[in-house]
XYZ file of C-alpha atoms in Angstrom:
311
model
C 117.416 143.066 245.555
C 120.563 144.155 243.839
C 121.570 143.931 240.236
C 123.903 141.155 241.102
C 121.338 139.107 242.964
C 117.647 139.418 242.132
C 116.644 136.257 243.913
C 116.806 132.647 242.968
C 115.465 131.694 239.609
C 114.751 135.140 238.295
C 117.932 135.878 236.298
C 118.026 132.342 235.060
C 114.544 132.583 233.753
C 115.655 135.431 231.499
C 118.249 133.094 230.049
C 116.522 129.925 228.891
C 119.784 128.068 229.183
C 120.688 129.346 232.716
C 119.887 126.031 234.296
C 122.837 124.558 232.427
C 125.406 126.678 234.314
C 126.709 125.933 237.814
C 125.989 129.387 239.175
C 122.477 129.185 237.787
C 121.870 125.866 239.367
C 123.273 127.264 242.670
C 120.646 129.930 242.547
C 117.889 127.394 241.975
C 117.384 127.662 238.184
C 115.060 124.902 236.843
C 114.641 123.438 233.385
C 111.869 125.153 231.482
C 108.370 123.707 231.746
C 107.015 125.395 228.611
C 107.377 124.418 224.957
C 110.885 123.673 223.843
C 112.688 124.956 226.939
C 111.041 128.360 227.161
C 109.511 129.163 230.592
C 105.855 130.085 230.489
C 106.398 132.988 232.856
C 108.866 134.822 230.671
C 108.114 136.361 227.331
C 109.879 134.506 224.564
C 111.776 135.979 221.700
C 109.416 137.117 218.922
C 109.892 137.991 215.338
C 110.327 141.676 214.741
C 106.926 143.272 214.327
C 105.084 140.181 215.501
C 103.738 141.739 218.676
C 102.254 145.202 218.523
C 101.605 147.550 221.372
C 102.097 145.057 224.136
C 99.457 142.592 222.972
C 100.087 139.122 224.273
C 100.182 136.308 221.774
C 98.291 133.124 222.544
C 100.369 130.198 223.605
C 100.138 127.230 221.304
C 100.085 123.669 222.598
C 103.298 121.718 222.593
C 104.654 121.143 219.077
C 102.274 123.607 217.323
C 103.041 126.986 215.839
C 101.077 129.836 217.409
C 98.962 131.923 215.035
C 100.725 134.957 213.631
C 99.226 138.375 214.129
C 99.693 141.369 211.924
C 99.531 144.997 212.748
C 96.921 146.164 215.229
C 95.925 142.650 216.152
C 94.862 141.587 212.636
C 96.250 138.377 211.165
C 99.413 138.951 209.172
C 98.772 137.919 205.587
C 102.436 137.052 205.155
C 102.293 134.373 207.840
C 98.648 133.386 207.952
C 97.418 130.199 206.398
C 94.269 130.358 204.221
C 92.188 128.783 206.940
C 93.071 131.668 209.346
C 91.473 134.294 207.106
C 88.179 135.839 208.209
C 85.362 133.386 207.730
C 87.675 130.417 208.304
C 88.337 127.529 206.013
C 89.744 127.473 202.536
C 87.836 129.412 199.901
C 85.645 127.122 197.873
C 84.083 127.396 194.400
C 80.407 128.401 194.163
C 78.171 125.424 194.673
C 76.037 124.342 191.745
C 72.389 123.786 192.532
C 71.446 120.150 192.857
C 69.610 118.575 189.913
C 66.247 117.036 190.520
C 65.104 115.775 193.872
C 61.973 117.145 195.521
C 61.926 120.255 193.381
C 65.049 121.769 194.988
C 67.190 123.548 192.357
C 67.306 123.066 188.606
C 70.049 121.610 186.425
C 71.333 123.156 183.195
C 68.736 123.656 180.479
C 69.878 120.708 178.325
C 66.466 120.435 176.669
C 66.716 123.958 175.320
C 70.251 123.330 174.076
C 69.126 120.116 172.349
C 66.214 121.883 170.622
C 68.544 124.631 169.439
C 71.037 122.122 168.040
C 68.289 120.225 166.208
C 66.987 123.483 164.721
C 70.466 124.397 163.442
C 70.955 120.959 161.860
C 67.508 121.123 160.216
C 68.273 124.554 158.774
C 71.567 123.284 157.326
C 69.880 120.226 155.764
C 67.121 122.376 154.236
C 69.701 124.763 152.818
C 71.656 121.909 151.220
C 68.448 120.456 149.740
C 67.441 123.804 148.239
C 70.918 124.254 146.765
C 70.831 120.790 145.208
C 67.353 121.392 143.745
C 68.458 124.698 142.261
C 71.540 123.020 140.807
C 69.397 120.281 139.241
C 67.017 122.851 137.749
C 69.921 124.790 136.289
C 71.396 121.635 134.827
C 68.064 120.599 133.365
C 67.554 124.041 131.875
C 70.981 123.996 130.275
C 70.382 120.520 128.845
C 66.818 120.975 127.622
C 67.059 124.492 126.353
C 67.473 124.946 122.639
C 66.342 127.080 119.760
C 62.677 126.788 118.861
C 62.364 124.944 115.537
C 61.062 126.978 112.651
C 58.145 125.908 110.467
C 60.490 124.826 107.681
C 62.439 122.617 110.091
C 59.331 120.805 111.313
C 57.876 120.226 107.838
C 61.013 119.255 105.953
C 61.995 115.552 105.971
C 64.925 114.422 108.071
C 68.280 114.606 106.231
C 68.811 110.910 107.039
C 65.641 109.831 105.218
C 66.277 107.565 102.245
C 64.874 107.936 98.749
C 62.362 105.225 99.517
C 61.277 107.330 102.510
C 60.722 110.292 100.214
C 58.641 108.060 97.938
C 56.723 106.723 100.947
C 55.536 110.180 101.888
C 53.769 110.359 98.505
C 52.988 106.676 97.823
C 49.278 106.268 97.103
C 46.556 104.321 98.885
C 43.146 103.535 97.401
C 39.822 102.020 98.434
C 38.877 98.996 96.335
C 35.575 100.646 95.379
C 37.617 103.241 93.410
C 39.294 100.595 91.252
C 38.199 99.810 87.690
C 35.941 96.781 88.023
C 35.413 94.044 85.417
C 34.375 90.390 85.010
C 31.369 90.471 87.330
C 32.880 92.343 90.280
C 30.587 94.755 92.157
C 30.356 96.918 95.271
C 28.762 95.846 98.563
C 28.642 96.842 102.218
C 26.783 93.945 103.864
C 29.795 92.556 105.758
C 30.881 94.771 108.639
C 34.536 95.589 109.263
C 35.682 97.036 105.952
C 37.980 100.070 106.438
C 37.158 101.693 103.088
C 35.066 104.848 103.137
C 31.493 103.985 104.072
C 32.439 100.350 104.663
C 32.057 99.672 100.928
C 34.135 96.813 99.473
C 34.394 94.860 96.169
C 32.554 91.538 95.948
C 31.867 89.034 93.128
C 35.573 88.259 92.787
C 35.048 84.503 93.103
C 34.718 83.732 89.358
C 37.197 83.319 86.526
C 37.729 86.584 84.671
C 36.843 88.818 87.627
C 39.322 91.696 87.575
C 40.123 94.949 89.439
C 42.692 97.405 88.022
C 44.548 100.211 89.802
C 46.291 102.860 87.706
C 49.075 104.330 89.856
C 50.484 107.656 88.687
C 53.344 109.841 89.809
C 55.788 107.178 90.998
C 58.826 109.349 91.749
C 61.472 106.718 91.287
C 61.658 103.343 89.586
C 62.339 100.500 91.933
C 60.987 97.704 94.083
C 57.953 98.333 96.289
C 55.505 96.426 98.429
C 51.863 96.149 97.409
C 49.540 95.644 100.407
C 46.009 94.252 99.916
C 43.343 94.138 102.622
C 40.803 91.393 101.923
C 38.047 89.422 103.637
C 37.506 85.627 103.528
C 35.016 83.251 105.193
C 37.700 81.359 107.139
C 39.029 79.622 103.995
C 42.329 80.287 102.163
C 42.186 82.239 98.863
C 44.578 83.604 96.211
C 44.596 85.647 93.006
C 46.778 86.472 90.014
C 48.856 89.655 90.302
C 50.117 91.485 87.186
C 52.140 94.745 86.992
C 52.132 96.714 83.744
C 50.618 93.680 82.010
C 53.202 91.170 83.265
C 51.912 88.553 85.727
C 54.010 87.661 88.756
C 55.335 84.143 88.849
C 53.636 83.539 92.224
C 49.970 84.256 92.985
C 48.938 86.765 95.614
C 48.493 84.729 98.804
C 45.247 85.491 100.682
C 45.391 82.820 103.369
C 43.291 82.490 106.528
C 45.958 84.001 108.759
C 45.063 83.650 112.412
C 42.535 80.885 111.789
C 39.227 82.771 111.510
C 36.118 80.590 111.962
C 34.815 79.071 108.755
C 31.866 80.992 107.309
C 32.451 84.106 109.501
C 33.081 86.946 106.994
C 33.148 89.685 109.645
C 36.086 88.055 111.467
C 37.843 87.171 108.203
C 39.399 90.581 107.376
C 43.144 90.086 106.764
C 46.134 91.838 105.159
C 48.721 90.390 102.758
C 51.548 91.827 100.617
C 53.695 91.067 97.558
C 56.819 92.594 95.956
C 56.221 94.611 92.773
C 58.634 96.370 90.407
C 57.408 99.789 89.321
C 58.731 102.261 86.798
C 58.983 105.999 87.221
C 55.699 107.729 86.397
C 52.468 105.733 85.764
C 51.986 102.008 86.408
C 49.007 99.616 86.302
C 48.422 96.975 88.954
C 45.815 94.264 88.233
C 44.288 91.569 90.430
C 42.291 88.866 88.671
C 40.772 85.466 89.219
C 42.279 83.018 86.717
C 42.081 79.292 86.210
C 43.597 77.537 89.216
C 43.011 80.454 91.590
C 40.804 80.238 94.699
C 39.130 83.641 94.592
C 36.419 83.482 97.285
C 37.383 86.855 98.805
C 36.198 90.450 99.152
C 38.609 93.319 98.407
C 38.779 96.316 100.786
C 41.893 98.522 100.189
C 45.262 98.610 98.327
C 48.415 100.710 99.117
C 52.133 100.891 98.341
C 55.182 101.165 100.627
C 58.919 100.990 100.142
C 60.641 97.678 99.658
C 61.385 97.447 103.409
C 57.740 98.033 104.228
C 58.390 101.579 105.439
């Protein structure tokens, strides 16, 4: 063969488009049978550096791009797709172990996390409760704390006490047995329930002229007071004449059967009554007597004074 004529088909195969020319067709050039007009028997044009040291690249099927090779037969990272890397396939994230199911794998420890969260919440609640308790104690201490009263403060009367209150602190009380008796009155203790010392009371008052007199000394201030009398009756109303410093009151001392005690029952007939009296400063005499028109069937137990308001 000569350079001008190397046989039919050979030069044309070097030129993939040789079959298009008349001289190529005269020499028997044929359309390519490989992919996209490139004959299978002739090496196609390659990208610079694609083939190294005479290694032959695999031929891809029609319409597909052949895999790119790097230096020394290794895949070229600049042209290779992820799935062409060693191991094949796209890299995937680590697989989580399956939860439950025949004992294969364990899920996340949610129980432990839940217990930890509950413990934290409980600690916070306890801390808040302790803080609130301490705050309440501090508040209570600040409110309740105060100077300890001295002996003079506890024994002296309140500055708001009235003059009648001052008199009340010293107003006398007396058992009827200590009164001056006259007109047939006497002492007895047969009927139970008397509050005088030893249960002794004054009897014999149910007769005209019977009298008991109480001499009251040391009245601090002249004024109006209440005279209380504790008496006993057999379930029947009674009354007596009351005189202060020799002057009888216009109304008798009322000793009614308050509460309706049974008739004839002296033990259940102990009652209390009161009347207004005007006293002078110093010493006064208070007299109870049975006069004409009085109903005096009563025993006398105790007498005492209070302020006008009963305090």
